[in-house]
Every structure is written in structure tokens, then in C-alpha cells.
Short mmCIF file of C-alpha atoms in Angstrom, two decimals:
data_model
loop_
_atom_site.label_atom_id
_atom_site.label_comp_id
_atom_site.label_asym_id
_atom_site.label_seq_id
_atom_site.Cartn_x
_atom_site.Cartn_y
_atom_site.Cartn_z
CA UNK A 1208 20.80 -10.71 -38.16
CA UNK A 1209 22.02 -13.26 -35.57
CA UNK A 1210 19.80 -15.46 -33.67
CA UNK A 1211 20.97 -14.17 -30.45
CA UNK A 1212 20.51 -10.68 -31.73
CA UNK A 1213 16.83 -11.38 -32.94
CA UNK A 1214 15.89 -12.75 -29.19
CA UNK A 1215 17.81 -9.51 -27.59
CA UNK A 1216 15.41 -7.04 -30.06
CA UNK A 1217 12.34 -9.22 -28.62
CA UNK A 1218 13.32 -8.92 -25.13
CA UNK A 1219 13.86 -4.93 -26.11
CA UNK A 1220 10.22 -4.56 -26.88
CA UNK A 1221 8.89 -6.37 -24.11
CA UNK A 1222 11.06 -4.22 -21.57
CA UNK A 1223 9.83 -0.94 -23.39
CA UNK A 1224 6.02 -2.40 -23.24
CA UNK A 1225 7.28 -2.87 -19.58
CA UNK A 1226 8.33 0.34 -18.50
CA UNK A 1227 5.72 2.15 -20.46
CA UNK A 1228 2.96 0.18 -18.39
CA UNK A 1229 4.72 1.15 -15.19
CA UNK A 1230 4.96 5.05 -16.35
CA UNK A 1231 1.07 4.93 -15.69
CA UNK A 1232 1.69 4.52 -11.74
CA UNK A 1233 -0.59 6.77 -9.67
CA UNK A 1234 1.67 7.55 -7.06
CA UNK A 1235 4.28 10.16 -7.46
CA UNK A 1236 7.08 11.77 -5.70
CA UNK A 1237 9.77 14.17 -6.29
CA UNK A 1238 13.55 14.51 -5.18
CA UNK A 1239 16.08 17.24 -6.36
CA UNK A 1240 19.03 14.11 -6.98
CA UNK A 1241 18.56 10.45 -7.71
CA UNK A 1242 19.59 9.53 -4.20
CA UNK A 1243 16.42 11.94 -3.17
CA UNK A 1244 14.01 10.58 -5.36
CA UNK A 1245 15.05 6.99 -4.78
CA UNK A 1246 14.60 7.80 -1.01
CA UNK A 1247 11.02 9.00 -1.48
CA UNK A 1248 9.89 6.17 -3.37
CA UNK A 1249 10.98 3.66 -1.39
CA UNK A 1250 9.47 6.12 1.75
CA UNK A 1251 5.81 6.22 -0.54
CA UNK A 1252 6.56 2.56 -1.29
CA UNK A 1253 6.44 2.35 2.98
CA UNK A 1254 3.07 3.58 3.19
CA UNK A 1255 1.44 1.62 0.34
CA UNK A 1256 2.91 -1.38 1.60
CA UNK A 1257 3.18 -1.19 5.54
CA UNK A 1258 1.63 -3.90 6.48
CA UNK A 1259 3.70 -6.43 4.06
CA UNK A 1260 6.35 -7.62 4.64
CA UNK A 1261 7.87 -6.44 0.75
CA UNK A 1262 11.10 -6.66 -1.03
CA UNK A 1263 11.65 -3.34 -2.99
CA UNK A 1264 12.47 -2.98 -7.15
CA UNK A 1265 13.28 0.01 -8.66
CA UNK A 1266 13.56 0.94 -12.27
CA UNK A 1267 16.07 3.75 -13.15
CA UNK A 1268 17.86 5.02 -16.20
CA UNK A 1269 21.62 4.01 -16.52
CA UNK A 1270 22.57 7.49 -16.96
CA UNK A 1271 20.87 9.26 -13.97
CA UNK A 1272 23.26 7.02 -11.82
CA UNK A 1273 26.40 6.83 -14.03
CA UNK A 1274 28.56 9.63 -11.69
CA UNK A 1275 27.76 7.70 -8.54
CA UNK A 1276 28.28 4.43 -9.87
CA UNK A 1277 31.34 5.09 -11.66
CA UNK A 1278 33.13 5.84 -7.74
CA UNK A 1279 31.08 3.36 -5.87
CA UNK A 1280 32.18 0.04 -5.08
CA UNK A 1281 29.19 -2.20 -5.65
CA UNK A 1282 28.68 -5.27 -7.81
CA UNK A 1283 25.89 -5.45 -10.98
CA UNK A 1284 24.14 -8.38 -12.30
CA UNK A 1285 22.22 -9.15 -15.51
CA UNK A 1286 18.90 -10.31 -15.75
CA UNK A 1287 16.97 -10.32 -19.08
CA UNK A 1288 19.19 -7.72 -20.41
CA UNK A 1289 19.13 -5.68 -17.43
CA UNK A 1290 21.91 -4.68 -15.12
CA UNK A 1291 21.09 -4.48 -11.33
CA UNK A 1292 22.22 -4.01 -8.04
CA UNK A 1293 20.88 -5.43 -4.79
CA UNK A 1294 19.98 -3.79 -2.23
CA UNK A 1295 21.23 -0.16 -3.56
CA UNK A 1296 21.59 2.30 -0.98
CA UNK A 1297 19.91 -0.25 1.50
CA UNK A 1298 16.90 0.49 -0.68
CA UNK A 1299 16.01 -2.24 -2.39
CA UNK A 1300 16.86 -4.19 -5.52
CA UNK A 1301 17.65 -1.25 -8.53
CA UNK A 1302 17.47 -2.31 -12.30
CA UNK A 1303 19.07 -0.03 -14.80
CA UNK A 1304 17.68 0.20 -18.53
CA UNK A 1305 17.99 2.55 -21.12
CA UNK A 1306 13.98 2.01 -21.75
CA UNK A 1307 13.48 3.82 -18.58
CA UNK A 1308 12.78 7.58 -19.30
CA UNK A 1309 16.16 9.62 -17.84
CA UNK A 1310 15.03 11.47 -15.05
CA UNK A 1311 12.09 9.20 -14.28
CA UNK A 1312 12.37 5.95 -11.45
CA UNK A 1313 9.91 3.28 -11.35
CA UNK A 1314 9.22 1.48 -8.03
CA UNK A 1315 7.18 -0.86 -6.76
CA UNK A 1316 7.20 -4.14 -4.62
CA UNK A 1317 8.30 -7.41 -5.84
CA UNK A 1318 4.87 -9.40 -4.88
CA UNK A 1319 2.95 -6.23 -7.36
CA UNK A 1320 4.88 -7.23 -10.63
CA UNK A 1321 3.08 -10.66 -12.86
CA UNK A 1322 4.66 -12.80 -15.38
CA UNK A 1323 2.24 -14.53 -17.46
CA UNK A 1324 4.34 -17.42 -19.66
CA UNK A 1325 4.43 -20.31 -21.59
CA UNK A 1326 7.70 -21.57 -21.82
CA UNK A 1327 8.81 -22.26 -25.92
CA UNK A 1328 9.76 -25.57 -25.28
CA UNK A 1329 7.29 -26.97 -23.02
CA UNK A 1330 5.68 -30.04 -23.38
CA UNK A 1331 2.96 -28.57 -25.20
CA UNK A 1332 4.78 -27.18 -28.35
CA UNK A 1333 7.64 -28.75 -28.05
CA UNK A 1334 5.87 -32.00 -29.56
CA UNK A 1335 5.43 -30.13 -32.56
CA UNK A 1336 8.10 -27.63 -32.98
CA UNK A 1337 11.46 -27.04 -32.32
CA UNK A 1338 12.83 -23.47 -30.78
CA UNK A 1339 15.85 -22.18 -30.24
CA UNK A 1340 15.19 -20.21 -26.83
CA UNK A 1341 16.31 -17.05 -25.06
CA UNK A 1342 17.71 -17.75 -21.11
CA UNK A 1343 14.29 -17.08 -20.23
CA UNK A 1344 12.85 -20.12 -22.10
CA UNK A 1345 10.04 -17.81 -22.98
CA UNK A 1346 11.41 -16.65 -26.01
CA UNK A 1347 11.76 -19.11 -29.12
CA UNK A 1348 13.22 -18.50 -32.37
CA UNK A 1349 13.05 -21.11 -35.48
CA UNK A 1350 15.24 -20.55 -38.61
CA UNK A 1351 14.08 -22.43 -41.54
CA UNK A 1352 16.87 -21.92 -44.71
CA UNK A 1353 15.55 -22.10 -48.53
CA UNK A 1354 18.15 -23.26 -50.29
CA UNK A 1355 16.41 -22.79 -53.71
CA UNK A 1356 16.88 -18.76 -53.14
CA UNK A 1357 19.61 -19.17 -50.52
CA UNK A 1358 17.33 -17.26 -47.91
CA UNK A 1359 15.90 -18.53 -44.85
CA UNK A 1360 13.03 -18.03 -42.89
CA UNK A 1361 12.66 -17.39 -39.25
CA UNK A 1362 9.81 -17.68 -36.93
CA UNK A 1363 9.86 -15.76 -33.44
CA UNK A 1364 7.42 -16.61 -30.51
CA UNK A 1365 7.16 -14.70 -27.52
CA UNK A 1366 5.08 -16.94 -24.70
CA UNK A 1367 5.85 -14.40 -21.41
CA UNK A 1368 4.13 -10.64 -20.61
CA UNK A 1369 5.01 -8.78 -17.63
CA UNK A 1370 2.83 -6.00 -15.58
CA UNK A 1371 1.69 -4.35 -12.56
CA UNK A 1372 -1.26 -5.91 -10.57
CA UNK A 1373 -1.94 -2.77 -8.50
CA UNK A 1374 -1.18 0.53 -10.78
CA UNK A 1375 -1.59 2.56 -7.27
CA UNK A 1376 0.99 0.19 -6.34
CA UNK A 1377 3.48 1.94 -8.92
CA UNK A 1378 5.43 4.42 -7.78
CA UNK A 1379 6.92 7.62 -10.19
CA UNK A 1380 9.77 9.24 -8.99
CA UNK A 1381 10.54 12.60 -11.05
CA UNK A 1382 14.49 13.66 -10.56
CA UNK A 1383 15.45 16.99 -10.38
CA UNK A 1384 12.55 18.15 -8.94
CA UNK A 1385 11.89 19.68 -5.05
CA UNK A 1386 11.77 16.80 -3.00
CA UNK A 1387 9.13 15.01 -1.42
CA UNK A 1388 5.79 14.39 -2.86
CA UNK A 1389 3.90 16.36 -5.37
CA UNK A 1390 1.79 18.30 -2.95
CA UNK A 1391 4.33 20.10 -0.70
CA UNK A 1392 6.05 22.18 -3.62
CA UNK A 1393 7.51 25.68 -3.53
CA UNK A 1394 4.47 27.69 -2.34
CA UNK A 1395 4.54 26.23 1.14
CA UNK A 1396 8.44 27.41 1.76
CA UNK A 1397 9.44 29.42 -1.13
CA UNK A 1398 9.53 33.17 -1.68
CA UNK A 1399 5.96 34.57 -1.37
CA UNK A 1400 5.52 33.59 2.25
CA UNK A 1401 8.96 34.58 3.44
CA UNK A 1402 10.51 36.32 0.14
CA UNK A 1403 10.84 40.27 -0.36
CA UNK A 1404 7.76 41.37 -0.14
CA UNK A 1405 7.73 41.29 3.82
CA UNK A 1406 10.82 42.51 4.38
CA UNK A 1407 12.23 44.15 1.23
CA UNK A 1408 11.98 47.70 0.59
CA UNK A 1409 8.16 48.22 -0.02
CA UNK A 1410 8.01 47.81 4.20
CA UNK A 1411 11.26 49.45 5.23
CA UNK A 1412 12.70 51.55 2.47
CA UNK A 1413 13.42 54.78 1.39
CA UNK A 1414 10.31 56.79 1.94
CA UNK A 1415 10.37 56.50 5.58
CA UNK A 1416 13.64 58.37 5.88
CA UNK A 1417 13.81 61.03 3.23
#
């Protein structure tokens, strides 16, 4: 396994410890396409967050947004082995991930996520040890050969975690669902309150007339 393929596997597990955290939000909405669901978080995201003045991140799954992006003329970017779009749909700044549950969206503000670091080749270790570090400079990776056994040894550090300061903060956006928040499902405007029963055959059918 390559160096650069050993920091890429590390960055993997820290965006799946990521996105896992994030999947306990407290706030949830619903939207029957992605361009539904997007709109309601970023509408919940409103309300949380009115009086900030916020930028807007949204976590989605690459192939809940394939179709529309594969027509679209927009422009993607790559941070820490993410793709992502700025300001998507005028909604804020979208990341796309495989880690990201399809048919789920994460979204929160930016000032609610917190690195914690210590860069690999800061003054501190960097007396003592020499890494070889991701683009981050939070991931380090040492490999030491053995040339009695022809092997060699490698040593991976990971200095960085990532969260969400306010969990009620988080939005979870469910696609393919009826749209708008949890609470205002079917039963408000579905078929028992305006479905057959008041004005199928039980109230106007044949018994009247035979």
C-alpha cells in the first residue's frame, strides 16, 4: 500500500466518524426530491440560526444528486477528499461523500462545525520525528524499511478531529419523504380527512336509489 493511499484510508475514517456524529442531529425535515429536502434544511437551518449572520454546509450523498448534476453547469472542488459546490442552488456550500447515508443530507452552519488539531510537523514533534503529511498537515505517515527481512514499517498519526458544537444545531434531511418537517405528515392532508369516506359511496350510493 502506497503512502498516499494509507493517508486517503485515514482521512476515510475520520469522514465516516464525521458523518456518523452529524447523523445524531436533533432537527429533522423531510422533502419528496433532493432539491425539497435541501430547501427545508436550509429553511430549518433559518430558524435555528436567524439571528446570525451564517454561511450554510450541507452534506449529501454523490448519488442522490448524480441526475441533476450530470445536466447542470456548475463547477466542483476538492477538499479533504470531498467534492463540493458553492453556493448550490443559492443554498449554501454542498459537500458530496459516499460516507453520507443515500437518501440522508446533513446541514448545519459553518461557525457549528470544530476542528481540534495538531499539525504532524509542528514545532513540537517535528524536533523529534519526521512525517510525511497529508494536504491537511494533520495527517503524518513515517515508513521505516528493515532491510534484514526486506519489510518496512510504517507509523500513522492522526493530530485533527472534527464535530458539531450544537447537535440541535444539526440538521437531518430524509429524501423521498413528504416534504416539510416531521410533524405535518399525511394525516393533516391525506385521505381520511378528504378521501372516500365523505364522499364515496357509503354517503351517496346505491341504496338511496334502488
Amino acid at each position: 500500500m502506497t503512502t498516499d493511499k494509507m493517508l486517503s484510508d485515514v482521512q476515510k475514517g475520520i469522514r465516516s466518524d464525521f458523518f456518523t456524529y452529524l447523523a445524531q442531529g436533533t432537527s429533522t425535515v423531510t422533502g419528496a426530491t433532493f432539491q425539497m429536502a435541501l430547501a427545508q434544511s436550509w429553511g430549518k437551518l433559518q430558524i435555528l440560526f436567524e439571528d446570525d449572520g451564517v454561511s450554510l454546509v450541507h452534506f449529501m450523498n454523490p448519488l442522490d444528486v448524480a441526475s441533476y448534476l450530470g445536466t447542470a453547469n456548475i463547477t466542483t472542488q476538492n477538499a479533504f477528499g470531498m467534492n463540493y459546490v458553492e453556493d448550490f442552488m443559492g443554498l449554501g456550500r454542498v459537500f458530496f461523500n459516499s460516507s453520507v447515508p443515500q437518501g440522508k443530507i446533513y446541514s448545519t452552519v459553518q461557525d457549528n462545525l470544530v476542528l481540534y488539531y495538531v499539525p504532524v510537523n509542528g514545532a513540537d514533534l517535528s524536533e523529534a520525528f519526521n512525517f510525511t503529511s497529508d494536504e491537511t498537515g494533520y495527517i503524518g505517515i513515517h515508513e521505516e524499511p528493515d532491510y534484514t527481512n526486506m519489510t518496512a514499517s510504517d507509523t500513522v498519526i492522526n493530530g485533527m478531529t472534527l464535530f458539531a458544537e450544537r447537535l440541535d444545531g444539526v440538521v437531518v434531511g430524509t429524501i423521498g419523504a413528504a416534504g416539510g418537517e416531521d410533524a405535518g405528515g399525511e394525516d393533516a392532508g391525506g385521505e381520511d380527512a378528504g378521501g372516500e369516506d365523505a364522499g364515496g359511496e357509503d354517503a351517496g350510493g346505491e341504496e338511496p336509489g334502488e
